[in-house]
PDB file of C-alpha atoms in Angstrom:
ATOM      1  CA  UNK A 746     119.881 118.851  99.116  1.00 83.00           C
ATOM      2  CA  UNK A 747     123.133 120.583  98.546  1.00 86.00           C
ATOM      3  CA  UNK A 748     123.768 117.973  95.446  1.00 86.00           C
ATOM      4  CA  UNK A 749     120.305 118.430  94.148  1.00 87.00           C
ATOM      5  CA  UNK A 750     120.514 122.034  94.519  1.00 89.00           C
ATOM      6  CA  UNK A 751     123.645 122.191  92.426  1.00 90.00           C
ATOM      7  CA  UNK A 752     122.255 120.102  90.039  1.00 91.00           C
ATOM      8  CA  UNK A 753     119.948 122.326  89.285  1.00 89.00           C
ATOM      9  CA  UNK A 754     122.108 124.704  86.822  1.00 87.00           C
ATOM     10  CA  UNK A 755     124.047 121.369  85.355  1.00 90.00           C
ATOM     11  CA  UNK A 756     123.235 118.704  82.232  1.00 88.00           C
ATOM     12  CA  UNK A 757     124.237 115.787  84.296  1.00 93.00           C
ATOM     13  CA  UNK A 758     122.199 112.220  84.016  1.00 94.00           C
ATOM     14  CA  UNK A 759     121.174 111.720  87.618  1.00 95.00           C
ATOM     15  CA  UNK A 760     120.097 108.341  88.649  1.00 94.00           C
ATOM     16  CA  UNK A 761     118.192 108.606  92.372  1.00 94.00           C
ATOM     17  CA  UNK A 762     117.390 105.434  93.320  1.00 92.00           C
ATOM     18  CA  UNK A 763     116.018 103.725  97.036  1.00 93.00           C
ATOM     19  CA  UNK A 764     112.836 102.530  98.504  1.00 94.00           C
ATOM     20  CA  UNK A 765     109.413 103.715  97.629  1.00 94.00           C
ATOM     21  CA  UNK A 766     108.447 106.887 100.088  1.00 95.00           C
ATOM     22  CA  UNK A 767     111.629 108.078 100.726  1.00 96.00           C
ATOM     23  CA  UNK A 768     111.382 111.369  98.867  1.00 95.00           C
ATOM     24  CA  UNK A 769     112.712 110.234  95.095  1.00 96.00           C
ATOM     25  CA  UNK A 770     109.873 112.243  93.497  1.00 96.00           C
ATOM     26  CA  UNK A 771     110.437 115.451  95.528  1.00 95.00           C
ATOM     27  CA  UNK A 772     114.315 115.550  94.832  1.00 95.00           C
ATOM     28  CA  UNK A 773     113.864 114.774  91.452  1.00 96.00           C
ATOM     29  CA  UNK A 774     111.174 117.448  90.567  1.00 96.00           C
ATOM     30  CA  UNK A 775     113.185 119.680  92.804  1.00 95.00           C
ATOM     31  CA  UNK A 776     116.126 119.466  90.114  1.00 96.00           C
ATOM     32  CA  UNK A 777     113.631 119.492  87.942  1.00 95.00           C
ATOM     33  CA  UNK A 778     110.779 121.554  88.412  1.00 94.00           C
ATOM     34  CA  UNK A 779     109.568 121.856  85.155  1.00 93.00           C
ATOM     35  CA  UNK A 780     110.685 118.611  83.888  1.00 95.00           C
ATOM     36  CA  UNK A 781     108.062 115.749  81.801  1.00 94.00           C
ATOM     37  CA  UNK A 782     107.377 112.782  83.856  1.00 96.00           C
ATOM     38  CA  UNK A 783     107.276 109.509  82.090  1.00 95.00           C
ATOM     39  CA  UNK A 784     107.618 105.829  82.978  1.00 95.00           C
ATOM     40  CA  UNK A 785     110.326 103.790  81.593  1.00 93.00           C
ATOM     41  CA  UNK A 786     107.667 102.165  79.676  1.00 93.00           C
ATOM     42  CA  UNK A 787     106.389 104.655  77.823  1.00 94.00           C
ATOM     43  CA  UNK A 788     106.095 103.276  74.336  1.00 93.00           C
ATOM     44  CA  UNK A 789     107.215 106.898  73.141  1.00 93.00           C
ATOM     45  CA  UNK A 790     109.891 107.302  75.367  1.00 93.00           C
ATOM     46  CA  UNK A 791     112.784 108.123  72.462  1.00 92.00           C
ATOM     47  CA  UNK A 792     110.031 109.631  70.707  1.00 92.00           C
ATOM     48  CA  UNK A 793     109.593 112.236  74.062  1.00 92.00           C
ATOM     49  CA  UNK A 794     113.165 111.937  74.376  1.00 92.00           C
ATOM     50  CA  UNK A 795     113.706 113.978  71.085  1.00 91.00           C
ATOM     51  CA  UNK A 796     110.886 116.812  72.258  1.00 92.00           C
ATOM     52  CA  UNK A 797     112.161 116.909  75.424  1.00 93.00           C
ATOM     53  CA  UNK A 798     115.673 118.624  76.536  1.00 92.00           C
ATOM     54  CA  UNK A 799     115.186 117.608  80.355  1.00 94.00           C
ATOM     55  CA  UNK A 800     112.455 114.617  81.413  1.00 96.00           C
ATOM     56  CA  UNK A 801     111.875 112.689  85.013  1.00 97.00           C
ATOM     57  CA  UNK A 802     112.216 108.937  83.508  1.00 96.00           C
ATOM     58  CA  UNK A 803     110.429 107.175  86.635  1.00 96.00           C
ATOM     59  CA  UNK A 804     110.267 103.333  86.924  1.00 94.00           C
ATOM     60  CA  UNK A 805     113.790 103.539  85.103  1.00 93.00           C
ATOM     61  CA  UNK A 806     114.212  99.678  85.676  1.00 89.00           C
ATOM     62  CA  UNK A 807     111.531  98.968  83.088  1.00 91.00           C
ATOM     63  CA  UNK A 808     113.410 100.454  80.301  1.00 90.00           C
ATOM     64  CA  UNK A 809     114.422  98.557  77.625  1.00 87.00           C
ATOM     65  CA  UNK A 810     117.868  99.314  75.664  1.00 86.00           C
ATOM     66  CA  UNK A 811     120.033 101.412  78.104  1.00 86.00           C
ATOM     67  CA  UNK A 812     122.717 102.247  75.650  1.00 87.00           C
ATOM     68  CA  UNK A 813     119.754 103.432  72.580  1.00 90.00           C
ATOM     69  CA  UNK A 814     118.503 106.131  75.563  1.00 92.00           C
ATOM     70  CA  UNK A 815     121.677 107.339  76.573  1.00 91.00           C
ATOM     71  CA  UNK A 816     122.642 107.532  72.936  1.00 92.00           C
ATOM     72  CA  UNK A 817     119.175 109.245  71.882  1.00 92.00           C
ATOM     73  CA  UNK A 818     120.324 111.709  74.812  1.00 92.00           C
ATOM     74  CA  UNK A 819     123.572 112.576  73.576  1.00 91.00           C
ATOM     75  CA  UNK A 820     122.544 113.155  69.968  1.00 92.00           C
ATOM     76  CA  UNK A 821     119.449 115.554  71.270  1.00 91.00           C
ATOM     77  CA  UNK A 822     121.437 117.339  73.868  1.00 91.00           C
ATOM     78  CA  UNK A 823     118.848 116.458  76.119  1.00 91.00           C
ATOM     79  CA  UNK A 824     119.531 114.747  79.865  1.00 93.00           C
ATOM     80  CA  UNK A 825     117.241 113.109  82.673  1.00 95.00           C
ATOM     81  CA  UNK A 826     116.575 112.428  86.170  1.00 96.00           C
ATOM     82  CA  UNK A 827     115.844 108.598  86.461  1.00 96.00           C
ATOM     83  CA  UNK A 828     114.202 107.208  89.745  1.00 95.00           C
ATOM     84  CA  UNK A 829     114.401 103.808  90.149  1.00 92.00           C
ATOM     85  CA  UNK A 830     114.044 101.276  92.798  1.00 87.00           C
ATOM     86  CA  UNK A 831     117.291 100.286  95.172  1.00 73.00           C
ATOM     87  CA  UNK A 832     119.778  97.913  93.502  1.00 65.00           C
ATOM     88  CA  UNK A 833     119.831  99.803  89.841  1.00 64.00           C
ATOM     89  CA  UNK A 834     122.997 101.737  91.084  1.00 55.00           C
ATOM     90  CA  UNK A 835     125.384  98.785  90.727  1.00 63.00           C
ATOM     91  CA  UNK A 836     124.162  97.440  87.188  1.00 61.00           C
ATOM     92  CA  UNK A 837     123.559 100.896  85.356  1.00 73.00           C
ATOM     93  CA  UNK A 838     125.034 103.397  87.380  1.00 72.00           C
ATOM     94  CA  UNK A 839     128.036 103.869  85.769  1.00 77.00           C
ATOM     95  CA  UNK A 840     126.290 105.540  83.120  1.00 83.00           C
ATOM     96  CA  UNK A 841     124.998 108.553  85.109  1.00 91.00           C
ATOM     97  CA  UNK A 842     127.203 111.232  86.117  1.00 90.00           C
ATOM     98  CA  UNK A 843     125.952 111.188  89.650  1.00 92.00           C
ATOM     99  CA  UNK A 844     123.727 109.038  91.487  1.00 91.00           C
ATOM    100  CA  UNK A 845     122.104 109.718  94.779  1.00 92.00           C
ATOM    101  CA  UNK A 846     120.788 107.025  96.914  1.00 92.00           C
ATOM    102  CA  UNK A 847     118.072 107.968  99.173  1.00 94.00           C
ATOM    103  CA  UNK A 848     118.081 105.501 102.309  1.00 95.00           C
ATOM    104  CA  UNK A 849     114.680 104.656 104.577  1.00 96.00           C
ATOM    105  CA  UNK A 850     113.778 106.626 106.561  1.00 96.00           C
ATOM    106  CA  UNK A 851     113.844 104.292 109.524  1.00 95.00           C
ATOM    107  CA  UNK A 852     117.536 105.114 109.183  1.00 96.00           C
ATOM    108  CA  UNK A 853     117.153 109.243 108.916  1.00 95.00           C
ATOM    109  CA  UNK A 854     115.358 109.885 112.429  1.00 94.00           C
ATOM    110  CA  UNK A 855     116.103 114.016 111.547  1.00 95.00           C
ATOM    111  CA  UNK A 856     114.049 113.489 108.714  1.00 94.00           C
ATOM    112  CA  UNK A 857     110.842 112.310 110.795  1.00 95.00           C
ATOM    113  CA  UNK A 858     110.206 115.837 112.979  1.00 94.00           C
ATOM    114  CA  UNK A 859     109.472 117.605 109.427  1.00 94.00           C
ATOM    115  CA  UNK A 860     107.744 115.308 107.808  1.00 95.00           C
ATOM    116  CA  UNK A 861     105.116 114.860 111.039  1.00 92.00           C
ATOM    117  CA  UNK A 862     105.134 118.992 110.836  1.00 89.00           C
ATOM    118  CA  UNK A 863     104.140 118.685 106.925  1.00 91.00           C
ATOM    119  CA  UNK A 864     101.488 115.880 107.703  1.00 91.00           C
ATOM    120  CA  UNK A 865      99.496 117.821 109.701  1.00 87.00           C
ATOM    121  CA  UNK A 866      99.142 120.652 108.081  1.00 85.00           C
ATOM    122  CA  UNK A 867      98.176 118.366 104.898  1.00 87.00           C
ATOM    123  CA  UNK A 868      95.563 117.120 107.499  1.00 86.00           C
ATOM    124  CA  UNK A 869      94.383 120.615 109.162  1.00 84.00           C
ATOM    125  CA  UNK A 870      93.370 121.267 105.332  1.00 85.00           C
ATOM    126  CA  UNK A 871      91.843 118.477 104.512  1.00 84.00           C
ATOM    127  CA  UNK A 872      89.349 118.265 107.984  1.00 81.00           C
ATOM    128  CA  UNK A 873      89.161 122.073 107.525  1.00 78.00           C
ATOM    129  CA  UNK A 874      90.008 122.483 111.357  1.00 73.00           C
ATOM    130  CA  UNK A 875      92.297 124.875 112.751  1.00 67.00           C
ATOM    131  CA  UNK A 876      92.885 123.767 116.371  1.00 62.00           C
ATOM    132  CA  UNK A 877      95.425 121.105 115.306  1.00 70.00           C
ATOM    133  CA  UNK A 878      97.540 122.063 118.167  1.00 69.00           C
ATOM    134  CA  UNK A 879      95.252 119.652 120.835  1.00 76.00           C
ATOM    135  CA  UNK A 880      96.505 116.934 118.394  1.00 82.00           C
ATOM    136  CA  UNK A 881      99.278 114.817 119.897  1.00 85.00           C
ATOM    137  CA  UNK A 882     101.434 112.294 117.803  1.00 87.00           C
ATOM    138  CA  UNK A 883     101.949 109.706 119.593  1.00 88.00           C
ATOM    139  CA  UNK A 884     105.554 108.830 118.619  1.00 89.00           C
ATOM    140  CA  UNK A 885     105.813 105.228 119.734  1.00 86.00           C
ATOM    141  CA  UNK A 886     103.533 103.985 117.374  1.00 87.00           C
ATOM    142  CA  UNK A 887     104.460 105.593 113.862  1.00 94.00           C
ATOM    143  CA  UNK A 888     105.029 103.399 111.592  1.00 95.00           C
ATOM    144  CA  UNK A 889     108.049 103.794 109.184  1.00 96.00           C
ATOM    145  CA  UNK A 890     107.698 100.530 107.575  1.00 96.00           C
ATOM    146  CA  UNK A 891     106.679 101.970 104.133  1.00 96.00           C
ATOM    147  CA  UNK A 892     108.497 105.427 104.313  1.00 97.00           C
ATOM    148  CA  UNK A 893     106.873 108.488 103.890  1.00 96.00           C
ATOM    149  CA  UNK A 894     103.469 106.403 102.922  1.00 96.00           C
ATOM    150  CA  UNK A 895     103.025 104.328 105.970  1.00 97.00           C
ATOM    151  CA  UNK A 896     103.959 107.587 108.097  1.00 97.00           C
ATOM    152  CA  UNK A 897     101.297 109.814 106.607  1.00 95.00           C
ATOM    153  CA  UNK A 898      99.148 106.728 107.256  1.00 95.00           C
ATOM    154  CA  UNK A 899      99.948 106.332 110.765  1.00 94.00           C
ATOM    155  CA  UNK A 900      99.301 109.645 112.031  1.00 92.00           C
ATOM    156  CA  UNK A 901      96.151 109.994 109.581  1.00 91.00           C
ATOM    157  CA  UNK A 902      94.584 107.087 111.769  1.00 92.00           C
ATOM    158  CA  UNK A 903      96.193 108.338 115.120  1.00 91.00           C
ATOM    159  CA  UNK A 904      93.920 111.735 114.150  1.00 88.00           C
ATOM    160  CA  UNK A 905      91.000 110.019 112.898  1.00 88.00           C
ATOM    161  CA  UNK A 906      91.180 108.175 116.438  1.00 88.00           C
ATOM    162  CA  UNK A 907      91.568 110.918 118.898  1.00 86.00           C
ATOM    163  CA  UNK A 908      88.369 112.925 116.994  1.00 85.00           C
ATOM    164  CA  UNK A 909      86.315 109.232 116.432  1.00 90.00           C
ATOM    165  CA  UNK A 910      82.882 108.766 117.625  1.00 92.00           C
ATOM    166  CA  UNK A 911      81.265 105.942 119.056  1.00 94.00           C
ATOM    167  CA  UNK A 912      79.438 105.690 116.552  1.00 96.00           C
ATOM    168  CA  UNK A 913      81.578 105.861 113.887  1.00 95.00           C
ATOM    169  CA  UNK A 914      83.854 103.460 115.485  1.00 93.00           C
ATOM    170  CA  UNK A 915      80.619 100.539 115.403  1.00 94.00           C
ATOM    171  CA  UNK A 916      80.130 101.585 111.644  1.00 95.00           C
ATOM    172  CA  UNK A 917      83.893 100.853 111.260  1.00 93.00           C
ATOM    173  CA  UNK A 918      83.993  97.395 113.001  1.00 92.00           C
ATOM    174  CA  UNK A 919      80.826  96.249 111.747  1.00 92.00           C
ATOM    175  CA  UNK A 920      82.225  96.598 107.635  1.00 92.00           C
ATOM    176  CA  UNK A 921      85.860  95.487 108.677  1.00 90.00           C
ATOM    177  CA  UNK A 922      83.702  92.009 110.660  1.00 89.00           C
ATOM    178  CA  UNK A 923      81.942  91.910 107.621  1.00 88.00           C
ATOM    179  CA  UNK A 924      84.291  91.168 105.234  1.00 85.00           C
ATOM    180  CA  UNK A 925      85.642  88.489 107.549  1.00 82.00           C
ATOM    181  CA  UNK A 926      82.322  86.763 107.879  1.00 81.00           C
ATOM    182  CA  UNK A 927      82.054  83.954 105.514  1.00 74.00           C
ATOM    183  CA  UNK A 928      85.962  83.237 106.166  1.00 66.00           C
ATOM    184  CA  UNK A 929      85.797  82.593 109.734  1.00 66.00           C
ATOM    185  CA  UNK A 930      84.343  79.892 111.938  1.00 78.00           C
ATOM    186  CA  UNK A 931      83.556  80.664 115.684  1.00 82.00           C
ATOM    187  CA  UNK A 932      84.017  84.548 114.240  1.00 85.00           C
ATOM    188  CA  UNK A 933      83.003  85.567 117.925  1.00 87.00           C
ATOM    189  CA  UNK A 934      85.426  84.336 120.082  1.00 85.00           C
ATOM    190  CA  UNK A 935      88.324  84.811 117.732  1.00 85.00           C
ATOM    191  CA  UNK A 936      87.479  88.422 117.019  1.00 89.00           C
ATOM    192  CA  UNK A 937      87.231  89.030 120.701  1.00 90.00           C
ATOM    193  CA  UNK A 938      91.136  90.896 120.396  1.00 92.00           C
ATOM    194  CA  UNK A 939      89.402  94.029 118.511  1.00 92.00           C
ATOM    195  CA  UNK A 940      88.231  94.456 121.664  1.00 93.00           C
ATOM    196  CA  UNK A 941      90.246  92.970 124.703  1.00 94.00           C
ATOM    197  CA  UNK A 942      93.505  94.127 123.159  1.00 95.00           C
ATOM    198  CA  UNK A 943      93.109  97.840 122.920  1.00 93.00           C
ATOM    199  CA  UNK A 944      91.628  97.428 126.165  1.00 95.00           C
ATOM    200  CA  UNK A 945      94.501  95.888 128.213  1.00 95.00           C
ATOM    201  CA  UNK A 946      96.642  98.091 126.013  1.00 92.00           C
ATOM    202  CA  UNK A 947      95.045 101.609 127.676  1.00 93.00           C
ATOM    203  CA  UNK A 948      94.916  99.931 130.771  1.00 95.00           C
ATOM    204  CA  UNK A 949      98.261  99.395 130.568  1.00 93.00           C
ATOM    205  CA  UNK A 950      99.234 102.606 129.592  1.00 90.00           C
ATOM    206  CA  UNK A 951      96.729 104.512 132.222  1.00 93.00           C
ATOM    207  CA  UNK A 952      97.463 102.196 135.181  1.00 93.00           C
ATOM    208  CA  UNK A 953     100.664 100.433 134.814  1.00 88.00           C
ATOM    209  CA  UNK A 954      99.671  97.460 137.551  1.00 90.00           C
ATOM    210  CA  UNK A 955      97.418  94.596 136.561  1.00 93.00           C
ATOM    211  CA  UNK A 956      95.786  94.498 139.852  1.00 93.00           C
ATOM    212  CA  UNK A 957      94.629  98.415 139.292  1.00 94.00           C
ATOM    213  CA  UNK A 958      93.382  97.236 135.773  1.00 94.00           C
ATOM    214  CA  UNK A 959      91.294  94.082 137.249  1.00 94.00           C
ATOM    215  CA  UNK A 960      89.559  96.058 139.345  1.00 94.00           C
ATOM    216  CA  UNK A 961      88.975  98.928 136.879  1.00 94.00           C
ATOM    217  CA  UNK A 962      87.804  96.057 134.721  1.00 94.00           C
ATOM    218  CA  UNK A 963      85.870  94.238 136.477  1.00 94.00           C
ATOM    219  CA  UNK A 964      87.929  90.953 136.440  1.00 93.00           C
ATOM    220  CA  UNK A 965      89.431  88.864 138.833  1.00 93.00           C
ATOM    221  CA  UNK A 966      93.478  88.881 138.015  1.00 93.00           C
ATOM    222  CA  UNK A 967      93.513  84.968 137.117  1.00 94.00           C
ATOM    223  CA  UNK A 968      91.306  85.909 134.485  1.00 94.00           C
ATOM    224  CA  UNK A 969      93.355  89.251 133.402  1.00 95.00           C
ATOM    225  CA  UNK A 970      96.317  86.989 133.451  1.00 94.00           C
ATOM    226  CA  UNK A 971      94.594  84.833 131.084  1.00 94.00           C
ATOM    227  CA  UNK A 972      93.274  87.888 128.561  1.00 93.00           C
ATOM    228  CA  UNK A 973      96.936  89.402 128.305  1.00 94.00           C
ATOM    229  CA  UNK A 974      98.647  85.700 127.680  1.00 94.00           C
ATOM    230  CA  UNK A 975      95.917  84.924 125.084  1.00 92.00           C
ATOM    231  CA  UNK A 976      96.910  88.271 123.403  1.00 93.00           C
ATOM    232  CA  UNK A 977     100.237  88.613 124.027  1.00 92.00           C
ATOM    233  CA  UNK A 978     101.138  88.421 120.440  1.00 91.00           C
ATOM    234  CA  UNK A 979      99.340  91.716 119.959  1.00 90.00           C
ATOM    235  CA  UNK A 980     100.379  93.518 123.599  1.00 88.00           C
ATOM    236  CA  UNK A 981     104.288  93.332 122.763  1.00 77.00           C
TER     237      UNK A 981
END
């Protein structure tokens, strides 16, 4: 922030490179807020470059003739913030006068508190409801796997559980069943986890003891045994 801040008031190339979802497209507008965004295959990229004193050059990777842009820069005045993918800061970097690498987010857990903040506010607009506050994140089972995109994901589905109604739950089963249909044989017993698993997975979390959850259940505790080893890919 403090770089991209400074940046702000300086012609410097800037290469930001890292994972999709980690925030390249924030810092770079950020630097440059009023900036043209083009891909790196633009066919009039040198054309924009000469129109253009500042541009956001995204999908830098795809461009072709490094030295022709950074000479078309020079001769134009102009400069650029390139985002690119992780790896591009060894093989071009060295023509950019500074280059920020933006790591995932698994690996900035002070960056996740925010972001959860920003996420529901994006999703107390979008329902149009106010009481937000009753929401509750459920922090174990974000998923960071994607960045940013698999976050906003996770606790989009976590609120579109908590407010779900029965209904609405069937409706969703029966289209996700039905595009397994024609794919599966014995469909029935092997899409019996959509069930059992987020079954012995509440029971789990509201009773802790299998012999409370068999008799909650219904089941003897042989056959409880049996569910949670026949799922136990799923319950870990």
């Amino acid at each position: 922030m403090k770089s991209a801040n400074l940046l702000k008031s300086l012609k410097l190339n800037t290469l930001i490179s890292g994972e999709p979802g980690t925030g390249r497209h924030t810092l770079a507008r950020l630097i440059m807020p009023d900036a043209v965004l083009l891909h790196g295959d633009d066919p009039d990229l040198f054309q924009r470059i000469e129109k253009n004193p500042q541009l956001i050059i995204d999908r830098f990777e795809a461009v072709e003739h490094y030295p022709k842009l950074f000479q078309s820069l020079r001769k134009h005045g102009g400069h650029i913030v390139a985002i690119a993918d992780g790896g591009m800061e060894d093989s071009i970097g060295a023509s950019f006068s500074v280059r920020i690498v933006l790591p995932p987010l698994k690996e900035r857990p002070e960056d996740i508190p925010p972001l959860l903040e920003k996420f529901r506010s994006e999703m107390a607009q979008f329902f149009g409801e106010k009481g937000m506050e009753s929401f509750e994140i459920d922090r174990e089972r974000l998923d960071v796997s994607q960045n940013a995109f698999s976050l906003r994901k996770s606790i989009m589905l976590q609120y579109i559980a908590s407010r779900i109604q029965e209904q609405e739950l069937m409706d969703m089963t029966e289209k996700f069943l039905s595009k397994h249909m024609e794919s599966q044989e014995e469909i029935y017993r092997k899409m019996l986890y959509l069930y059992e698993v987020p079954l012995i997975r509440a029971g789990f979390k509201r009773y802790k003891s299998q012999l409370k959850m068999s008799q909650v259940f219904g089941l003897n505790r042989n056959t409880l045994r049996k569910k949670i080893n026949e799922w136990q890919f799923f319950l870990k």
